[in-house]
Coordinates of C-alpha atoms in Angstrom, one line a residue:
M259 CA 58.3 49.0 -65.8
Q260 CA 57.0 49.6 -62.3
V261 CA 56.7 47.0 -59.6
S262 CA 54.6 47.7 -56.5
I263 CA 55.2 46.2 -53.1
A264 CA 52.5 46.0 -50.5
C265 CA 51.9 44.8 -46.9
T266 CA 49.0 43.9 -44.7
E267 CA 47.6 46.4 -42.4
Q268 CA 47.4 43.8 -39.6
N269 CA 51.2 43.4 -39.7
L270 CA 51.8 47.1 -39.8
R271 CA 50.1 47.9 -36.6
S272 CA 52.8 46.2 -34.7
R273 CA 55.7 47.8 -36.6
S274 CA 58.0 50.2 -34.8
T275 CA 59.1 53.5 -36.3
E276 CA 62.5 51.9 -36.9
E277 CA 61.0 49.0 -38.9
R278 CA 58.8 51.4 -40.9
L279 CA 61.8 53.4 -42.0
C280 CA 63.7 50.2 -43.0
A281 CA 60.7 48.6 -44.7
G282 CA 59.7 51.8 -46.5
G283 CA 56.3 50.3 -47.0
R284 CA 54.9 46.8 -47.3
G285 CA 54.0 46.6 -51.0
V286 CA 56.2 46.9 -54.1
L287 CA 55.2 48.2 -57.5
A288 CA 57.4 47.7 -60.5
Q289 CA 57.1 50.0 -63.5
G290 CA 58.7 49.6 -66.9
G291 CA 58.1 50.4 -70.5
P292 CA 55.7 52.8 -72.1
G293 CA 52.2 53.4 -70.8
N294 CA 52.8 53.7 -67.0
G295 CA 49.5 55.3 -66.2
G296 CA 51.1 58.7 -65.7
H297 CA 53.2 57.5 -62.8
Q298 CA 56.4 59.6 -62.2
P299 CA 59.6 57.5 -62.2
P300 CA 62.4 58.1 -59.7
K301 CA 65.6 60.2 -60.0
G302 CA 69.1 59.1 -60.8
A303 CA 72.9 59.8 -60.6
R304 CA 76.0 60.4 -62.7
G305 CA 79.5 58.8 -62.8
L306 CA 83.2 58.8 -61.8
V307 CA 86.3 56.7 -62.1
A308 CA 85.8 53.0 -62.7
V309 CA 87.3 50.0 -61.0
A310 CA 87.4 46.3 -61.9
G311 CA 86.1 46.9 -65.4
L312 CA 83.4 49.4 -64.3
R313 CA 83.2 52.7 -66.1
A314 CA 82.1 56.2 -65.3
P315 CA 80.6 58.9 -67.6
G316 CA 83.4 60.5 -69.7
Q317 CA 85.6 57.4 -69.5
N318 CA 83.7 55.2 -72.0
L319 CA 85.6 54.0 -75.0
P320 CA 84.1 55.4 -78.2
H321 CA 83.0 52.0 -79.5
I322 CA 81.1 51.1 -76.4
A323 CA 79.7 54.5 -75.4
F324 CA 76.4 53.8 -77.0
L325 CA 76.0 50.4 -75.3
L326 CA 76.7 51.9 -71.9
R327 CA 74.2 54.7 -72.5
E328 CA 71.6 52.1 -73.3
S329 CA 72.3 50.2 -70.1
T330 CA 72.8 46.8 -71.8
G331 CA 75.5 45.9 -69.3
L332 CA 77.4 44.1 -72.1
A333 CA 80.6 46.1 -71.7
T334 CA 80.6 46.0 -67.9
G335 CA 79.9 42.4 -66.9
M336 CA 76.6 43.1 -65.3
K337 CA 74.5 39.9 -64.8
Y338 CA 70.8 39.7 -65.1
R339 CA 68.2 37.4 -63.5
N340 CA 64.5 36.8 -63.8
L341 CA 62.5 38.5 -61.0
G342 CA 61.3 35.3 -59.3
K343 CA 59.9 33.1 -62.1
S344 CA 58.4 36.0 -63.9
G345 CA 59.7 37.0 -67.4
L346 CA 61.0 40.3 -66.0
R347 CA 64.8 40.5 -66.3
V348 CA 66.5 42.6 -63.6
S349 CA 70.2 43.4 -62.9
C350 CA 71.6 41.3 -60.1
L351 CA 72.6 44.5 -58.4
G352 CA 70.0 47.3 -58.0
L353 CA 70.2 50.8 -56.6
G354 CA 68.2 51.7 -53.5
T355 CA 67.3 55.2 -52.3
W356 CA 66.6 54.6 -48.6
V357 CA 68.4 57.2 -46.4
T358 CA 70.4 58.7 -49.3
F359 CA 68.1 60.3 -51.9
G360 CA 66.4 63.5 -50.8
S361 CA 68.1 63.3 -47.4
Q362 CA 71.8 62.2 -46.9
I363 CA 73.1 63.2 -50.3
S364 CA 72.5 66.2 -52.7
D365 CA 70.4 65.8 -55.8
E366 CA 73.6 66.3 -57.9
T367 CA 75.3 63.4 -56.1
A368 CA 72.1 61.3 -56.5
E369 CA 72.2 62.0 -60.3
N370 CA 75.9 61.2 -60.5
V371 CA 75.4 57.9 -58.6
M372 CA 72.4 56.9 -60.7
T373 CA 74.1 57.6 -64.0
I374 CA 77.1 55.5 -63.0
A375 CA 74.8 52.7 -62.0
Y376 CA 72.7 52.8 -65.2
E377 CA 75.8 53.1 -67.5
N378 CA 77.3 50.0 -65.8
G379 CA 74.2 47.9 -66.5
V380 CA 72.0 48.5 -63.4
N381 CA 68.4 48.5 -64.5
L382 CA 66.6 48.3 -61.2
F383 CA 66.0 51.4 -59.1
D384 CA 64.1 51.0 -55.8
T385 CA 62.3 53.7 -53.7
A386 CA 59.3 54.1 -51.4
E387 CA 56.8 56.8 -50.7
V388 CA 58.0 57.0 -47.1
Y389 CA 61.7 57.6 -47.9
A390 CA 62.7 61.2 -46.9
S391 CA 58.9 61.9 -46.5
G392 CA 58.4 61.6 -50.3
K393 CA 61.5 63.5 -51.4
A394 CA 63.3 60.3 -52.5
E395 CA 60.6 59.4 -55.0
K396 CA 60.6 63.0 -56.4
T397 CA 64.4 63.1 -56.6
L398 CA 64.4 59.7 -58.5
G399 CA 61.6 60.9 -60.8
N400 CA 63.2 64.2 -61.6
I401 CA 66.5 62.5 -62.5
L402 CA 64.9 59.9 -64.8
R403 CA 63.0 62.7 -66.5
S404 CA 66.1 64.7 -67.1
K405 CA 68.2 61.7 -68.3
G406 CA 65.8 60.8 -71.0
W407 CA 66.7 57.1 -70.9
R408 CA 64.3 54.8 -72.8
R409 CA 61.5 53.9 -70.4
S410 CA 61.7 50.3 -71.5
S411 CA 65.3 50.0 -70.4
Y412 CA 64.9 50.2 -66.6
V413 CA 62.6 49.0 -63.8
V414 CA 61.4 51.2 -60.9
T415 CA 60.1 49.6 -57.7
T416 CA 58.3 51.6 -55.0
K417 CA 56.7 50.6 -51.7
I418 CA 53.4 51.8 -50.4
Y419 CA 51.7 52.2 -47.0
W420 CA 53.0 55.3 -45.3
G421 CA 52.3 58.2 -47.6
G422 CA 51.4 61.1 -45.3
Q423 CA 50.0 62.4 -42.1
A424 CA 46.3 62.5 -43.0
E425 CA 44.0 59.5 -42.4
T426 CA 43.5 59.1 -46.2
E427 CA 47.2 59.2 -46.9
R428 CA 48.3 55.9 -45.4
G429 CA 47.4 52.3 -45.5
L430 CA 46.2 50.2 -48.4
S431 CA 42.6 51.3 -48.7
R432 CA 40.9 52.0 -52.0
K433 CA 41.3 55.8 -51.3
H434 CA 45.1 55.4 -50.9
I435 CA 45.9 52.4 -53.1
I436 CA 42.6 50.6 -53.6
E437 CA 40.9 48.1 -51.4
E438 CA 42.1 44.6 -50.5
I439 CA 45.7 44.1 -51.4
V440 CA 45.7 41.4 -54.1
R441 CA 42.6 42.8 -55.8
A442 CA 44.1 46.3 -55.5
M443 CA 47.4 45.2 -57.1
T444 CA 45.6 43.4 -59.9
Y445 CA 43.6 46.6 -60.6
V446 CA 46.8 48.7 -60.7
I447 CA 48.3 46.2 -63.2
N448 CA 45.2 46.0 -65.3
Q449 CA 45.1 49.8 -65.5
G450 CA 48.7 49.8 -66.8
M451 CA 50.1 51.7 -63.8
A452 CA 52.4 48.7 -63.0
M453 CA 53.5 45.5 -64.6
Y454 CA 54.2 43.3 -61.6
W455 CA 53.7 43.5 -57.8
G456 CA 55.4 42.0 -54.8
T457 CA 55.6 42.2 -51.1
S458 CA 58.0 43.7 -48.5
R459 CA 58.7 42.1 -45.1
W460 CA 55.8 39.7 -45.4
S461 CA 56.0 36.3 -43.7
A462 CA 56.1 33.1 -45.9
M463 CA 52.6 32.3 -44.6
E464 CA 51.2 35.7 -45.7
I465 CA 52.8 35.4 -49.1
M466 CA 51.2 32.0 -49.6
E467 CA 47.9 33.4 -48.6
A468 CA 48.2 36.2 -51.1
Y469 CA 49.1 33.6 -53.8
S470 CA 46.1 31.5 -52.8
V471 CA 43.7 34.4 -53.0
A472 CA 45.1 35.3 -56.4
R473 CA 44.6 31.8 -57.7
Q474 CA 41.1 31.5 -56.2
F475 CA 39.7 34.7 -57.7
N476 CA 41.8 34.8 -60.9
L477 CA 43.9 37.7 -59.8
V478 CA 47.6 38.5 -60.3
P479 CA 49.9 36.9 -57.7
P480 CA 53.0 38.5 -56.3
V481 CA 56.4 37.8 -58.0
C482 CA 58.9 38.9 -55.4
E483 CA 59.5 39.6 -51.7
Q484 CA 61.8 42.4 -50.5
A485 CA 63.7 41.2 -47.4
E486 CA 66.7 42.2 -45.4
Y487 CA 69.6 39.9 -46.1
H488 CA 73.3 40.0 -45.1
M489 CA 75.8 37.9 -43.2
F490 CA 74.1 38.5 -39.9
Q491 CA 70.5 38.2 -41.1
R492 CA 70.1 34.9 -42.9
D493 CA 67.2 32.8 -41.8
K494 CA 64.3 34.2 -43.9
V495 CA 66.1 34.3 -47.3
E496 CA 67.9 31.0 -46.9
S497 CA 65.3 29.0 -45.0
Q498 CA 61.9 30.3 -46.0
L499 CA 62.0 32.0 -49.4
P500 CA 63.7 29.2 -51.4
E501 CA 60.6 27.0 -50.8
L502 CA 58.3 29.8 -52.1
Y503 CA 60.6 30.3 -55.1
H504 CA 60.3 26.6 -56.1
K505 CA 56.5 26.3 -55.2
I506 CA 55.0 29.5 -56.5
G507 CA 57.9 31.4 -58.2
V508 CA 58.4 34.2 -55.7
G509 CA 61.9 35.5 -55.9
A510 CA 63.8 37.7 -53.4
V511 CA 65.0 41.3 -53.8
T512 CA 67.2 41.8 -50.8
W513 CA 68.4 45.0 -49.1
S514 CA 71.1 46.1 -46.7
P515 CA 73.8 43.6 -47.9
L516 CA 76.3 45.5 -45.8
A517 CA 74.1 45.5 -42.6
C518 CA 73.7 49.3 -42.7
G519 CA 77.4 49.8 -43.2
L520 CA 78.6 47.5 -40.4
I521 CA 80.3 45.0 -42.7
T522 CA 82.4 47.8 -44.3
G523 CA 84.3 48.1 -41.0
K524 CA 83.8 51.9 -40.8
Y525 CA 82.2 51.6 -37.3
E526 CA 85.1 49.7 -35.8
E527 CA 86.4 52.5 -33.7
R528 CA 83.7 55.1 -33.7
V529 CA 80.6 56.3 -35.6
P530 CA 81.7 58.7 -38.3
E531 CA 79.9 62.0 -38.4
N532 CA 78.7 61.7 -42.1
C533 CA 77.4 58.1 -41.9
R534 CA 73.7 57.1 -41.6
A535 CA 74.1 56.0 -37.9
A536 CA 74.8 59.7 -37.1
I537 CA 71.8 61.0 -38.9
K538 CA 68.8 62.3 -36.9
G539 CA 66.2 59.6 -36.5
Y540 CA 68.7 56.7 -36.7
Q541 CA 69.8 56.6 -33.1
W542 CA 68.5 53.0 -33.1
L543 CA 71.2 52.1 -35.6
K544 CA 74.0 53.7 -33.5
E545 CA 72.8 51.8 -30.4
K546 CA 72.7 48.6 -32.3
L547 CA 76.2 49.0 -33.6
Q548 CA 77.5 49.8 -30.1
S549 CA 75.7 46.9 -28.4
D550 CA 77.4 43.6 -27.4
D551 CA 76.0 41.9 -30.5
G552 CA 77.3 44.7 -32.7
R553 CA 80.8 44.4 -31.3
K554 CA 80.8 40.7 -31.8
Q555 CA 79.7 41.1 -35.4
Q556 CA 82.5 43.7 -36.0
A557 CA 85.0 41.1 -34.7
K558 CA 83.7 38.6 -37.3
I559 CA 84.2 41.2 -40.0
K560 CA 87.9 41.4 -39.0
E561 CA 88.1 37.6 -39.5
L562 CA 86.7 38.0 -43.0
Q563 CA 89.5 40.3 -44.1
P564 CA 92.0 37.5 -44.9
I565 CA 89.5 35.7 -47.1
A566 CA 88.7 39.0 -49.0
E567 CA 92.5 39.6 -49.5
R568 CA 93.0 36.1 -50.8
L569 CA 90.2 36.7 -53.3
G570 CA 91.6 40.1 -54.3
C571 CA 88.5 42.1 -53.1
T572 CA 87.3 44.3 -50.3
V573 CA 85.2 42.8 -47.4
A574 CA 82.2 44.9 -48.8
Q575 CA 82.5 43.3 -52.2
L576 CA 82.8 39.9 -50.6
A577 CA 79.7 40.4 -48.6
I578 CA 77.6 41.6 -51.6
A579 CA 78.8 38.7 -53.7
W580 CA 77.9 36.4 -50.8
C581 CA 74.3 37.7 -50.9
L582 CA 74.2 37.1 -54.7
R583 CA 75.1 33.5 -54.4
S584 CA 72.0 32.6 -52.5
E585 CA 69.3 30.6 -54.3
G586 CA 66.2 32.5 -55.3
V587 CA 67.8 36.0 -54.9
S588 CA 66.9 38.0 -58.0
S589 CA 68.7 41.2 -57.1
V590 CA 70.6 42.8 -54.3
L591 CA 69.8 46.5 -53.6
L592 CA 72.8 48.7 -53.0
G593 CA 72.6 51.9 -50.8
V594 CA 75.4 54.3 -51.5
S595 CA 76.3 57.9 -50.6
S596 CA 79.0 58.4 -53.2
A597 CA 80.1 57.4 -56.7
E598 CA 83.3 55.8 -55.3
Q599 CA 81.3 53.6 -53.0
L600 CA 78.9 52.6 -55.8
I601 CA 81.8 51.6 -58.1
E602 CA 83.4 49.6 -55.4
N603 CA 80.1 47.8 -54.7
L604 CA 79.5 47.0 -58.4
G605 CA 82.9 45.3 -58.4
A606 CA 81.2 42.5 -56.3
I607 CA 80.0 41.0 -59.6
Q608 CA 83.6 40.0 -60.4
V609 CA 83.9 38.2 -57.0
L610 CA 80.8 36.0 -57.5
A611 CA 82.5 33.4 -59.6
Q612 CA 85.2 33.0 -56.9
L613 CA 82.7 31.9 -54.2
T614 CA 83.3 28.2 -54.7
P615 CA 81.7 25.7 -52.2
P616 CA 85.0 25.5 -50.2
V617 CA 85.1 29.3 -49.8
I618 CA 81.4 29.4 -48.8
Q619 CA 82.0 26.7 -46.3
E620 CA 84.9 28.7 -44.8
I621 CA 82.8 31.8 -44.5
D622 CA 79.9 29.8 -42.9
A623 CA 82.3 28.3 -40.4
L624 CA 83.6 31.7 -39.5
L625 CA 80.1 33.3 -39.1
G626 CA 78.7 30.3 -37.2
N627 CA 75.1 31.2 -38.0
K628 CA 74.1 29.1 -41.0
P629 CA 70.4 28.2 -40.9
N630 CA 69.7 24.5 -40.4
T631 CA 68.2 23.9 -43.8
K632 CA 69.2 22.4 -47.2
K633 CA 70.0 25.0 -49.8
E634 CA 72.0 25.5 -52.9
S635 CA 74.4 28.2 -54.0
R636 CA 74.4 30.0 -57.3
A637 CA 77.3 31.5 -59.2

């Protein structure tokens, strides 16, 4: 299954280089099942040691090895949700490739990470044509080809807009993607190249406009919006998207649950040499971390530590589970650079049930940034 995510050219003209890298495109395509119009799927990863019920390749018990290879998630506790109000079921934790695939980590590590994810029930893999100048998509595709997993057992999402340097290699024109966005996405779906489509970093008004166009001209409406969401970036996902979810069925696929690593606490004293803030082209992230706001946020992270210890988890696991509890969130994309990091992050599923209303209220009081809107929590 492939899902495509798109964005309007009008919005993109004002986007900075930093935002383009983060967004990875403004349209999302989701692929799945046989008959994908010849589209190449993304690459993957392999596994290590498991924590909190998670398993890595080579450590599977004989009677559940087959289940793990088929990515059912039955033996690992993975939870699945509908993508928005569509019929597509996606793992509540997905694997993203921004910064890592084709850039920060080797192809071998990428395959290792992807294998661990798949065998622990992850069925959603996200990429974009702009990630690592196209290398991320190729890495993902090569891994999926080599693994030979059933095509109907996983979902690939990619984002489109920035494809290359030539005039015909960017944008959402018929030459690059096909004409006007909603009609273009409908065409892609009708041709069997994707099954669903969504948006990335669109405003609520733009999403409603796309939905209205689809209904007016009998086209296919978007089913999801990809949005940044973490403890220090809350307003859109908690204030705007729930209304869209209830009114038109658009769910949220969120990214950067750890605020580009800030919430892990690894930037407390300095910026490590092997982290993304030290990578060429990500100077903006280093400056953001070292700003006054960045230091204040790191102080908040320290205050979260006692809550995490009380729940028997790491702050990173607490932060990811906190994202999963939000209404309308279909899946949270993880960005990892090692198998150990992935296994820790997948452990957030075990924490979700412990986020009771009193615990959420305690976290909200600590953060002091809860949007002024009515919303529900989900466990």
